[in-house]
Coordinates of C-alpha atoms in Angstrom, one line a residue:
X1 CA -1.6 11.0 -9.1
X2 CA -4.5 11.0 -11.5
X3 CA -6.2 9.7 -14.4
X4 CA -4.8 7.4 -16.6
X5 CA -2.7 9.1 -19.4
X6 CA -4.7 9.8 -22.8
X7 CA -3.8 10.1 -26.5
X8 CA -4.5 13.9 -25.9
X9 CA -2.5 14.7 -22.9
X10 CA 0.1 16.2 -26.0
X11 CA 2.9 13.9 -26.5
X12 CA 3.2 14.6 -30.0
X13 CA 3.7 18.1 -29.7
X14 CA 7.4 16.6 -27.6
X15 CA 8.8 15.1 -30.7
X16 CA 9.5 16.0 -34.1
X17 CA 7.1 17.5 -36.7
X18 CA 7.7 14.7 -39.0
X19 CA 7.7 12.2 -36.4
X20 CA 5.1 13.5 -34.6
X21 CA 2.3 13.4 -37.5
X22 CA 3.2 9.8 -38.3
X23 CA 2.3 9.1 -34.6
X24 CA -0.5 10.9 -34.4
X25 CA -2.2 9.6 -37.7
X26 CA -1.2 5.8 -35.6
X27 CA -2.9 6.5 -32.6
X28 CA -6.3 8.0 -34.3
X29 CA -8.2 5.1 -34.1
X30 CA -6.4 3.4 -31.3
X31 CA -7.9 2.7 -28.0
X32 CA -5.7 4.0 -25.0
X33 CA -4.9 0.3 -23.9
X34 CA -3.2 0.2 -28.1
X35 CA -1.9 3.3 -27.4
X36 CA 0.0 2.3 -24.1
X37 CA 1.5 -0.3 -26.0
X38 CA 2.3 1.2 -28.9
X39 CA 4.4 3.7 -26.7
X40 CA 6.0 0.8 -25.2
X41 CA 7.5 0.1 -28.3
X42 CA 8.1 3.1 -29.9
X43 CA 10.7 4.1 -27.2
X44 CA 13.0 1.3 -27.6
X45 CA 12.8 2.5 -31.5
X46 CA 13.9 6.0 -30.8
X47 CA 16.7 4.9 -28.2
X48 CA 18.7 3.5 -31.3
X49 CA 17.5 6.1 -33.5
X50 CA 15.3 4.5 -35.6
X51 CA 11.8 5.8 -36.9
X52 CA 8.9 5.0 -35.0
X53 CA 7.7 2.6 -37.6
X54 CA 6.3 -0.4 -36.0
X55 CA 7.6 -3.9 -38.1
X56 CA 4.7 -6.0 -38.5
X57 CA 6.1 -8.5 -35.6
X58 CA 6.0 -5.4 -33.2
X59 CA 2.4 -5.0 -34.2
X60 CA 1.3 -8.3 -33.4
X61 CA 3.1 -7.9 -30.1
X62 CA 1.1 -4.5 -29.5
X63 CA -2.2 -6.3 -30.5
X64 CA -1.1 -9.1 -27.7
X65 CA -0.8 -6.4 -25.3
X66 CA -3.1 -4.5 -25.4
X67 CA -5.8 -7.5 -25.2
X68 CA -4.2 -8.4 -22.1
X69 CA -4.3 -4.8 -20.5
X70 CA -8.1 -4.1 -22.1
X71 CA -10.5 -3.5 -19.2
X72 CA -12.6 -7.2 -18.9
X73 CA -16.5 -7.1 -18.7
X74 CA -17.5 -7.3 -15.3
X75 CA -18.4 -10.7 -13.6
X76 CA -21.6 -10.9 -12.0
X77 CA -20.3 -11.2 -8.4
X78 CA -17.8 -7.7 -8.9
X79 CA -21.1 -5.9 -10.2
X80 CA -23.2 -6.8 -7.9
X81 CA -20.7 -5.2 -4.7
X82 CA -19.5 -2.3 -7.2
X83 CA -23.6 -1.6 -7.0
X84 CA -24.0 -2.2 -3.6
X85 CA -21.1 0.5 -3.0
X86 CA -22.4 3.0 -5.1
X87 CA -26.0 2.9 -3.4
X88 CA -24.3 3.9 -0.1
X89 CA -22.8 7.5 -1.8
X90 CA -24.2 10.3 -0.2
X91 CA -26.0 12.6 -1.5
X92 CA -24.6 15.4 -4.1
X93 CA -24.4 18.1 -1.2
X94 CA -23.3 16.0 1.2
X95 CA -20.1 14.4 -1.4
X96 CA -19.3 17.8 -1.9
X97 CA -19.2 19.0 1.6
X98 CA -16.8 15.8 3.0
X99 CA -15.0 16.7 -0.2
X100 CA -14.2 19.7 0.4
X101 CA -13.2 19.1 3.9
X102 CA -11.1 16.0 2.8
X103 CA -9.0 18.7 0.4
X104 CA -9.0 21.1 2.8
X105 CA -8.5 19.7 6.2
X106 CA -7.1 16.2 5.5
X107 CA -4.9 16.6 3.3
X108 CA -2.1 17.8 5.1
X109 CA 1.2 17.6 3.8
X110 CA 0.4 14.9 1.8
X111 CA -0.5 14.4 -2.0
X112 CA -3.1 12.0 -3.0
X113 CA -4.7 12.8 -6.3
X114 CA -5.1 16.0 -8.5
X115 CA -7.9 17.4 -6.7
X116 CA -9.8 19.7 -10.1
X117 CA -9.8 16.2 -12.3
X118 CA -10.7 14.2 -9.4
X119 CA -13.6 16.9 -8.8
X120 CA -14.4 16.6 -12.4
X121 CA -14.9 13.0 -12.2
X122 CA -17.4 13.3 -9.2
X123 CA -19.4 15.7 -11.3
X124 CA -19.4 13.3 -14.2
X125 CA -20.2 10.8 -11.9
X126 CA -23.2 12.5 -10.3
X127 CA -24.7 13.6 -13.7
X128 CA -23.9 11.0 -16.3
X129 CA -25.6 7.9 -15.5
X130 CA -23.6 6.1 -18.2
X131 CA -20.6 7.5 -17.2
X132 CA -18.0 4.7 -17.4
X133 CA -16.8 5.8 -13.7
X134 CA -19.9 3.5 -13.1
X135 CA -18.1 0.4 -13.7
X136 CA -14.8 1.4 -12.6
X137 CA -14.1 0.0 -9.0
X138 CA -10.8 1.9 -8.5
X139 CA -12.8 5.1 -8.5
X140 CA -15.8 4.3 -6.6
X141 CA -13.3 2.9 -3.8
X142 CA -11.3 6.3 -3.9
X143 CA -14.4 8.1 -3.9
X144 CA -16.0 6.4 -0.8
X145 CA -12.3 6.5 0.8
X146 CA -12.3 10.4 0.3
X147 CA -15.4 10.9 1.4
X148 CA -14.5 8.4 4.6
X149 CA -11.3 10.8 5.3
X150 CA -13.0 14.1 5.2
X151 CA -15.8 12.4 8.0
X152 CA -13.1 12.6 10.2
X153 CA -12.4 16.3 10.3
X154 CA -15.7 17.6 9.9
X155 CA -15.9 18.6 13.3
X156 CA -13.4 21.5 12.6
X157 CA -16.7 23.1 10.2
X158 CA -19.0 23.2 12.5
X159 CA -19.9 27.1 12.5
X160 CA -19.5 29.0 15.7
X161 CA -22.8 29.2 17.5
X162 CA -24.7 26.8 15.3
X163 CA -27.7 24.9 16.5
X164 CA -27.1 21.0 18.2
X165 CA -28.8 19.5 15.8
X166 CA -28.1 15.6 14.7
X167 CA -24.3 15.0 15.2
X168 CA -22.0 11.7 15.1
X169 CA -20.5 12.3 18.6
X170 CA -18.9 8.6 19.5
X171 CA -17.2 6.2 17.0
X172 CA -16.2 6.9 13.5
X173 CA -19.2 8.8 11.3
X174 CA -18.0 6.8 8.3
X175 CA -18.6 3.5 9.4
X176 CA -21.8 2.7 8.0
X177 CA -20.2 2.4 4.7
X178 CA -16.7 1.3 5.4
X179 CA -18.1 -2.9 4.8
X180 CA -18.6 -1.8 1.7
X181 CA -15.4 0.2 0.9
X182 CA -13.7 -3.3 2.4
X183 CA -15.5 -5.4 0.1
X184 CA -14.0 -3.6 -3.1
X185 CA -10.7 -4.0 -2.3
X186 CA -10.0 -7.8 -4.0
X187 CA -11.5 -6.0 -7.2
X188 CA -8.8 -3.0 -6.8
X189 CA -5.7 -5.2 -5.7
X190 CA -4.6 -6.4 -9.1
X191 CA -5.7 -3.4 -11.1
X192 CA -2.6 -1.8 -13.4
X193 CA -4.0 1.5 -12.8
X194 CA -2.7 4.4 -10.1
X195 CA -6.2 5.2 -8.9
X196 CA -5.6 1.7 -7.3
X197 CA -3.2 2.9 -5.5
X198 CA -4.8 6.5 -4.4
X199 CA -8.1 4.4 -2.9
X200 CA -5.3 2.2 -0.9
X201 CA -3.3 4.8 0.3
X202 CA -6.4 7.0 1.3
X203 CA -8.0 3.9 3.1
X204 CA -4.9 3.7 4.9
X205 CA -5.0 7.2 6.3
X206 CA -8.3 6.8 7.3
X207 CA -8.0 3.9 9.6
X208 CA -4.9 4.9 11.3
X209 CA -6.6 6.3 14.4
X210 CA -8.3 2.7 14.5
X211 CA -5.8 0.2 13.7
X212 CA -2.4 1.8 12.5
X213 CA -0.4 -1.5 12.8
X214 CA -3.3 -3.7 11.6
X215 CA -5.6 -2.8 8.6
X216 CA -3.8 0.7 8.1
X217 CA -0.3 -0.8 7.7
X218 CA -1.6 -3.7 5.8
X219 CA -3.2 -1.4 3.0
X220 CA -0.2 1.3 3.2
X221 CA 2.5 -2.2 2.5
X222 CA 0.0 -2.4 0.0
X223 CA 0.7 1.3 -1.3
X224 CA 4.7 0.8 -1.3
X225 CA 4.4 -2.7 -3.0
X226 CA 2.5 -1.0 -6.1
X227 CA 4.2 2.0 -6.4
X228 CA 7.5 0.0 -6.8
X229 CA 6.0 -1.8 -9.4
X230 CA 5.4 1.2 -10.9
X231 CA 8.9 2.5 -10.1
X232 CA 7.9 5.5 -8.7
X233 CA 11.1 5.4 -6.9
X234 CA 13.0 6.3 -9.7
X235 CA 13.2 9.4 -11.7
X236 CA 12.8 9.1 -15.9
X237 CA 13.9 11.6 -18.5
X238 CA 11.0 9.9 -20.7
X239 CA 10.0 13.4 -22.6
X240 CA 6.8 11.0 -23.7
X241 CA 5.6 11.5 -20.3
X242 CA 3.7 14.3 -19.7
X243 CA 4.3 16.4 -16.5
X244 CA 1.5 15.0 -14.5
X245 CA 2.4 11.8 -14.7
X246 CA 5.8 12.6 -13.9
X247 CA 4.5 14.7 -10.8
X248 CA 2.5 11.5 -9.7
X249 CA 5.5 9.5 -9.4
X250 CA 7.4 11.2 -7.0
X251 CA 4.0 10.5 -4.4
X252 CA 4.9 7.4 -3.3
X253 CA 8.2 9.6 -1.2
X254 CA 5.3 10.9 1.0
X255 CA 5.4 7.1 2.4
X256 CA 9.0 7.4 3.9
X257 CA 11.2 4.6 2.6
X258 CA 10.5 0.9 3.9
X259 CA 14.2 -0.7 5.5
X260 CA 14.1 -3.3 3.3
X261 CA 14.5 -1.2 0.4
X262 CA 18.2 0.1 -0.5
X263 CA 18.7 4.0 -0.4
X264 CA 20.7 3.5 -3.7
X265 CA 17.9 2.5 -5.6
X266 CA 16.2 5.8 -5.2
X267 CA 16.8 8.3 -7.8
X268 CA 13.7 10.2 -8.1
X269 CA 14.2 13.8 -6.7
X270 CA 12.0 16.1 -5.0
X271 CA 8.8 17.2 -6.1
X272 CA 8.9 20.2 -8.4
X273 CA 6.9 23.1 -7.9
X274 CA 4.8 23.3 -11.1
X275 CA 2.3 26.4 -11.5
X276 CA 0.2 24.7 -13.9
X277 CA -0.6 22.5 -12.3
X278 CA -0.5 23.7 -8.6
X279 CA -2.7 26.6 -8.8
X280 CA -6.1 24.6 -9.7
X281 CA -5.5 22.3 -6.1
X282 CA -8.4 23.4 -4.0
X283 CA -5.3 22.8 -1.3
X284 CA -2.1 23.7 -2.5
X285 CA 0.5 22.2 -0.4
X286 CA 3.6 21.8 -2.7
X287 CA 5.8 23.9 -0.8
X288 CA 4.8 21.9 2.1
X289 CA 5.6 18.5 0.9
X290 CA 8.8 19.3 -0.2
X291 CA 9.4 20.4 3.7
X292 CA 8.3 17.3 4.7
X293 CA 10.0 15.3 2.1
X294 CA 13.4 16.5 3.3
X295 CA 12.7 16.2 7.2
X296 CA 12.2 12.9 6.1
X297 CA 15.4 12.4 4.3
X298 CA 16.9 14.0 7.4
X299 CA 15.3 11.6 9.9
X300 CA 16.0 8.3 7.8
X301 CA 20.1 9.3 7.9
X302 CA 19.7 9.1 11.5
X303 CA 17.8 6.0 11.8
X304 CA 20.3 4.6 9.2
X305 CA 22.1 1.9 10.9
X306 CA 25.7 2.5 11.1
X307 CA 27.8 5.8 9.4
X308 CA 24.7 6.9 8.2
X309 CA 23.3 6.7 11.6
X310 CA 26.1 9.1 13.3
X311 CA 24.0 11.9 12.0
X312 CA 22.7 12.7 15.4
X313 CA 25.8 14.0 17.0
X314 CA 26.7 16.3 14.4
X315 CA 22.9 18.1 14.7
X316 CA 22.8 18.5 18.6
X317 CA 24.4 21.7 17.8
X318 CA 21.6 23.0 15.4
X319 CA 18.7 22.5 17.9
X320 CA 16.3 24.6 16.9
X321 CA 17.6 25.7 13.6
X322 CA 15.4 23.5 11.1
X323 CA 17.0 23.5 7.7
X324 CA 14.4 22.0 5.5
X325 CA 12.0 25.0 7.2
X326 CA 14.5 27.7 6.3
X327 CA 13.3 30.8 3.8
X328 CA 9.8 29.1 3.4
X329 CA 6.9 32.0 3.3
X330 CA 4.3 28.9 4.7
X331 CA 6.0 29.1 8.5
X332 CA 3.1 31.0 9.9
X333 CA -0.4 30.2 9.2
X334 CA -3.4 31.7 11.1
X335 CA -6.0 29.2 13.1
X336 CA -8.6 29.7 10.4
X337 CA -5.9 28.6 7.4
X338 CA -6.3 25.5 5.5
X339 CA -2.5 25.1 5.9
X340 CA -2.4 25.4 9.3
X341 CA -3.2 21.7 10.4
X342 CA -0.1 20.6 7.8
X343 CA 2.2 23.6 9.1
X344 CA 2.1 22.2 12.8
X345 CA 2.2 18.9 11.4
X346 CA 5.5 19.5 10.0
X347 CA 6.9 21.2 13.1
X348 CA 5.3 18.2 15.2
X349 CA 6.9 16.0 12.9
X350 CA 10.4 18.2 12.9
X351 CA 10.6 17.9 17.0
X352 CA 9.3 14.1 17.1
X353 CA 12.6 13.8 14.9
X354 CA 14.9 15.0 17.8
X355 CA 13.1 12.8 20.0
X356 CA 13.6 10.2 18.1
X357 CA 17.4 10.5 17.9
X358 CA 17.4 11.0 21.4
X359 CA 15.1 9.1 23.4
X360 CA 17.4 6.3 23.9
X361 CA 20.0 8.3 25.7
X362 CA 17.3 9.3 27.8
X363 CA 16.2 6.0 28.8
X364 CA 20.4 5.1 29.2
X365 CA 20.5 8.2 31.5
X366 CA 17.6 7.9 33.3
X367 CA 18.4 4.0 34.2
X368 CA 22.2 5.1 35.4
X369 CA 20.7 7.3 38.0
X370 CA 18.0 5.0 39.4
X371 CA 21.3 2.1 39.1
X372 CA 23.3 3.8 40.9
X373 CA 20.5 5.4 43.7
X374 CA 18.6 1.7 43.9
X375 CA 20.7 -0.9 42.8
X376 CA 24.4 -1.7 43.5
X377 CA 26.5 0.4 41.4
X378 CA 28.8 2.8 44.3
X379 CA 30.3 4.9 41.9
X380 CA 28.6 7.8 40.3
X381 CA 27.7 6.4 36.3
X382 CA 30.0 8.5 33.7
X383 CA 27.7 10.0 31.1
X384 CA 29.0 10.4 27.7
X385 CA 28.8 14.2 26.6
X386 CA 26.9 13.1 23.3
X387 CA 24.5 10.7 25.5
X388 CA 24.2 13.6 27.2
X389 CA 23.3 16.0 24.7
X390 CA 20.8 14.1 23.0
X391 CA 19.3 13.3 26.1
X392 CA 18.7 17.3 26.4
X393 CA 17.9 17.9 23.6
X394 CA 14.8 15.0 23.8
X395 CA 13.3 16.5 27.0
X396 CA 13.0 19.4 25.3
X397 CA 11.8 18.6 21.2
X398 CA 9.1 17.4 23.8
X399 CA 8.3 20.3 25.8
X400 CA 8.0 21.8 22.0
X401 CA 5.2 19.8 21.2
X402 CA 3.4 20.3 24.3
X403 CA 3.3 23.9 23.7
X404 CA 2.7 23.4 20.3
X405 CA -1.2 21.4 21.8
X406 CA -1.5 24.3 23.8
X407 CA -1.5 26.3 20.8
X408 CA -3.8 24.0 19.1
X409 CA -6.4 23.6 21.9
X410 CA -6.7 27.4 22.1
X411 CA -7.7 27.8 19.2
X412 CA -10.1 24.7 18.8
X413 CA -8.2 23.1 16.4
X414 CA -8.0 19.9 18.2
X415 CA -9.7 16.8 16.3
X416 CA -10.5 13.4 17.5
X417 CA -9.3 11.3 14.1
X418 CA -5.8 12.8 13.8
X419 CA -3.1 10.0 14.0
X420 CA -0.9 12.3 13.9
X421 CA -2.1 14.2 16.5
X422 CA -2.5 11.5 19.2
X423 CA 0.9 9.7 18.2
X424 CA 3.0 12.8 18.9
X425 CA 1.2 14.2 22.1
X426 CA 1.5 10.4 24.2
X427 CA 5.0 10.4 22.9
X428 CA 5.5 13.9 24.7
X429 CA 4.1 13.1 27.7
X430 CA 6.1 9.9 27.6
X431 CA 9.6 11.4 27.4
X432 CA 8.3 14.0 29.9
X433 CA 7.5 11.4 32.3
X434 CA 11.2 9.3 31.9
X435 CA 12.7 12.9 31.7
X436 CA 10.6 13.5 35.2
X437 CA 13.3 10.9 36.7
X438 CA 16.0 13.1 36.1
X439 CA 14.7 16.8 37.2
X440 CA 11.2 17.9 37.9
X441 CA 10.2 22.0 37.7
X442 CA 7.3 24.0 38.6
X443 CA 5.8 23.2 35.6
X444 CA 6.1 19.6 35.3
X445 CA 2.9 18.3 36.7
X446 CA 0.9 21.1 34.6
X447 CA 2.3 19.8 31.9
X448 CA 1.8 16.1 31.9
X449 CA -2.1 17.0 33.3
X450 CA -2.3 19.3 30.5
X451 CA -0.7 16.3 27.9
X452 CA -3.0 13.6 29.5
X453 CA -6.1 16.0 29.2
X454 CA -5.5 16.1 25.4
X455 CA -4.6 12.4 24.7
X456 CA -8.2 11.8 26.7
X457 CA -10.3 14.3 24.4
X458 CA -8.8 12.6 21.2
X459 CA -9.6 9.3 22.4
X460 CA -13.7 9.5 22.9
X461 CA -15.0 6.8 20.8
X462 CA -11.5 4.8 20.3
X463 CA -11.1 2.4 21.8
X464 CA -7.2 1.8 20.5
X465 CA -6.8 5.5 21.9
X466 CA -8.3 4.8 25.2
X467 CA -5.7 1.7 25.5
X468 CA -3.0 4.3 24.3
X469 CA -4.5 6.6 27.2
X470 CA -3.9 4.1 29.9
X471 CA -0.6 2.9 28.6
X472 CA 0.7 6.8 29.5
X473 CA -1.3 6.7 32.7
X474 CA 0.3 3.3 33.5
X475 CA 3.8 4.9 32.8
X476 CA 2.8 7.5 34.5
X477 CA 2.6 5.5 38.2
X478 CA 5.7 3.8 37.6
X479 CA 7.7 6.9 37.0
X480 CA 6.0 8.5 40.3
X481 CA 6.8 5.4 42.0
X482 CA 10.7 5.8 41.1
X483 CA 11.0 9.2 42.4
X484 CA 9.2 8.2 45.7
X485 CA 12.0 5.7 46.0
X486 CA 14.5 8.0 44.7
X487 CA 13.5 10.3 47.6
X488 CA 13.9 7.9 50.1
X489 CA 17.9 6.8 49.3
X490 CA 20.1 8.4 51.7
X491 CA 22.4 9.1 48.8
X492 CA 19.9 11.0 46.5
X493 CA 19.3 14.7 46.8
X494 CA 17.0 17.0 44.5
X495 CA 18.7 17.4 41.0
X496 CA 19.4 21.4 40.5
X497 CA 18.1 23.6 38.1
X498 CA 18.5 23.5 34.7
X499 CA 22.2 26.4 34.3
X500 CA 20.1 28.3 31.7
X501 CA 17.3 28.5 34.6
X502 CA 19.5 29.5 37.3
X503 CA 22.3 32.0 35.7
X504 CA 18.4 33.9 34.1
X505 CA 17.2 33.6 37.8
X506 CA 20.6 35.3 39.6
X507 CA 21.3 37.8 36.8
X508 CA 17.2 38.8 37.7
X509 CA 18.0 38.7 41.6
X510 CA 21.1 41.1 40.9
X511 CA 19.1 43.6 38.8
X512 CA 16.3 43.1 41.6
X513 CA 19.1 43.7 44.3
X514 CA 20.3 46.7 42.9
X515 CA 16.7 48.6 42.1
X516 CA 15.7 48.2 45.7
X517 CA 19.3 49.5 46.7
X518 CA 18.3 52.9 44.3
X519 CA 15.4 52.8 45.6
X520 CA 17.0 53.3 49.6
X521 CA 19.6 55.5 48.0
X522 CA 16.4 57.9 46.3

């Protein structure tokens, strides 16, 4: 998504010579809001093959239009808190900086504006105090929500073995400005414009780790509503439209589709790499979202209510085989790599997806044990070999992610404002702990210490974290308290080990076995 669409963005050179110089000699002396319009009505022209002429009722309905879509002078009230913003910018150095974190650490697998134009614009904004940016509420509120976003991961840039010096430690290093980002949004809500849409969709990332089903879901319901106004679900074969505007509407995928809205309705395909336009990203995560857009289509089969939703059984074979990872050069990224927060993103979001098929046959196992060890059910439950499967198959998507924090705290990539981050490690430790019901290794307890050790380093200054925190630690006692009872049924005994554990274990023994006989032998 980016600015909107101008006469010089080279529509003409699309259509025919002829036709082409006609349009151009129209739109001269047009202003883009005529131009728009004119477009509007040329294209229902050239669908019956007729020249793109405008009759003199078609102009008047042009001149209509475009008076209603002209930008209004600003009211008194909207100038005075699109002031009142601007004087809480940072300065030019600082703007850059949580810029350049924003593109390269926030970003993730996500696309939320053409990151060169956008740049231009600060610049313009910065150094041209006439700059019509200066009146233009949609930008200053995506501006402030960039800068808001790239706050949160600037803890990743300190330098190794820099001084102390003054550092937001608690609470969200944004917050100073975020009434005043808040008070722009009425002005933004009912603009026709996409940057609308960006500042909302930004905002919303940014106050995930705060108040994901409150403010965060409000603004990102806010996100879907526009982008279907601008049908941005569908695909067009409008050559009038240049390719960045036809990259910007494939953004709103990124969302994940709401369940209100039909699957048939959505035509537009997956996002095209395009070299032109990918090469001048600061962060060029393409590749990346077109990963992420298919784990998605993956995961929304399986959450499909009925067919759809017998996906799951068919892909308990293909455990760890990802197809929408296959042949993709981006599957290893070094600590220091800007893509390496969005690559273990997608494989967080890629094993939360097996959970998510299968944590309810975990809960229906784990309940027919304790039912039949503590309540009155005699006979031993019958477990349905699918139930069964996907039950495996969750306990261990979430051992995956675990080891995947592991990974991440070694090499001091962990962050404090990552939703992402904090959703999929309590959901770990979570099925670890139900799973804990049914078997329990060596390594259990260093792994839920380990799990809750994270959750409670991503939670200083939050307090929706800290309540997430003692949620697991809540779930935590209960499952302990299960096993204690469990224990002291006469008809429970300790669950074995897992076959793939114990046939590695004897085949070792044997080998062992027959050294130290070589050894007597010798």
């Amino acid at each position: 998504m980016h600015r909107e669409k101008s006469p010089q963005d080279g529509d003409e050179a699309r259509l025919s010579p002829k036709t082409g110089d006609l349009v151009a000699a129209a739109r001269a002396d047009k202003s883009p809001q005529e131009n728009i319009a004119i477009d509007s009505h040329r294209r229902p022209r050239e669908a019956f093959l007729l020249d793109s002429q405008l009759a003199p009722e078609e102009q008047d309905m042009v001149a209509m239009q475009a008076h209603i879509t002209r930008p209004t002078i600003l009211q008194p009230a909207e100038l005075s808190r699109l002031r009142s913003a601007m004087d809480t910018f940072p300065p030019r150095p600082v703007a850059d900086f949580l810029l350049s974190v924003c593109m390269k650490r926030a970003t993730d697998i996500f696309f939320y504006f053409y990151q060169a134009q956008f740049l231009t614009d600060i610049d313009q904004f910065y150094t041209d105090l006439a700059s019509h940016l200066r009146s233009d509420s949609s930008f200053v509120c995506l501006a402030m929500a960039a800068f808001a976003l790239g706050s949160q991961w600037t803890q990743l840039e300190r330098p190794d073995g820099s001084s102390p010096g003054p550092r937001p430690e608690v609470g969200d290093p944004e917050r100073v400005i975020y009434s005043k980002r808040k008070a722009l949004i009425p002005d933004i809500i009912d603009q026709p414009c996409l940057q609308s849409i960006q500042a909302s969709f930004v905002l919303g990332v940014y106050l995930m780790p705060a108040s994901a089903i409150g403010s965060s879901n409000v603004y990102m319901g806010l996100v879907l509503r526009k982008a279907l106004v601008f049908d941005f679900h569908q695909s067009t074969d409008d050559q009038n439209i240049d390719e960045r505007e036809r990259e910007s509407f494939l953004c709103w995928s990124k969302l994940n589709r709401p369940r209100s809205m039909s699957a048939d309705i959505i035509t537009a395909p997956l996002p095209p790499p395009l070299a032109s336009l990918d090469r001048v990203q600061t962060f060029d995560n393409i590749q990346l979202q077109i990963a992420y857009v298919r784990l998605i289509k993956i995961l929304d089969q399986v959450a499909e209510p009925g067919p759809q939703g017998r996906l799951a059984p068919k892909l308990t074979s293909d455990y760890g085989r990802n197809p929408c990872f296959e042949n993709s050069s981006w599957k290893t990224s070094t600590p220091k790599d800007s893509s390496y927060h969005a690559v273990f993103h997608l494989y967080l979001n890629y094993y939360y997806s097996w959970i998510a098929m299968g944590k309810v046959s975990l809960v229906t196992v784990a309940r027919a044990k304790l039912r039949y060890h503590l309540g009155p059910e005699a006979q031993i439950p019958q477990i349905d070999e699918t139930v069964d499967q996907l039950s495996k198959a969750c306990a261990k998507a979430a051992r995956k992610v675990l080891q995947l924090f592991e990974n991440l705290t070694r090499t001091s990539n962990m962050t404090r404002f990552s939703f992402t981050d904090f959703q999929g490690c309590s959901i770990a430790i979570i099925v670890t702990l139900v799973a804990g019901i049914l078997e329990r290794d060596s390594a259990y307890e260093a792994r839920v210490a380990f799990g809750l050790d994270c959750l409670r380093s991503m939670a200083i200054g939050n307090m929706m974290a800290k309540m997430g925190v003692r949620f697991v630690e809540a779930l935590q006692f209960i499952t302990n308290d299960a096993i204690q009872k469990l224990k002291r049924t006469s008809s429970f005994t300790e669950s074995p080990p897992d076959i793939e554990e114990s046939t590695a274990s004897s085949e070792y023994n044997q080998w062992a076995e027959w050294l130290a006989r070589q050894d007597r032998t010798q």
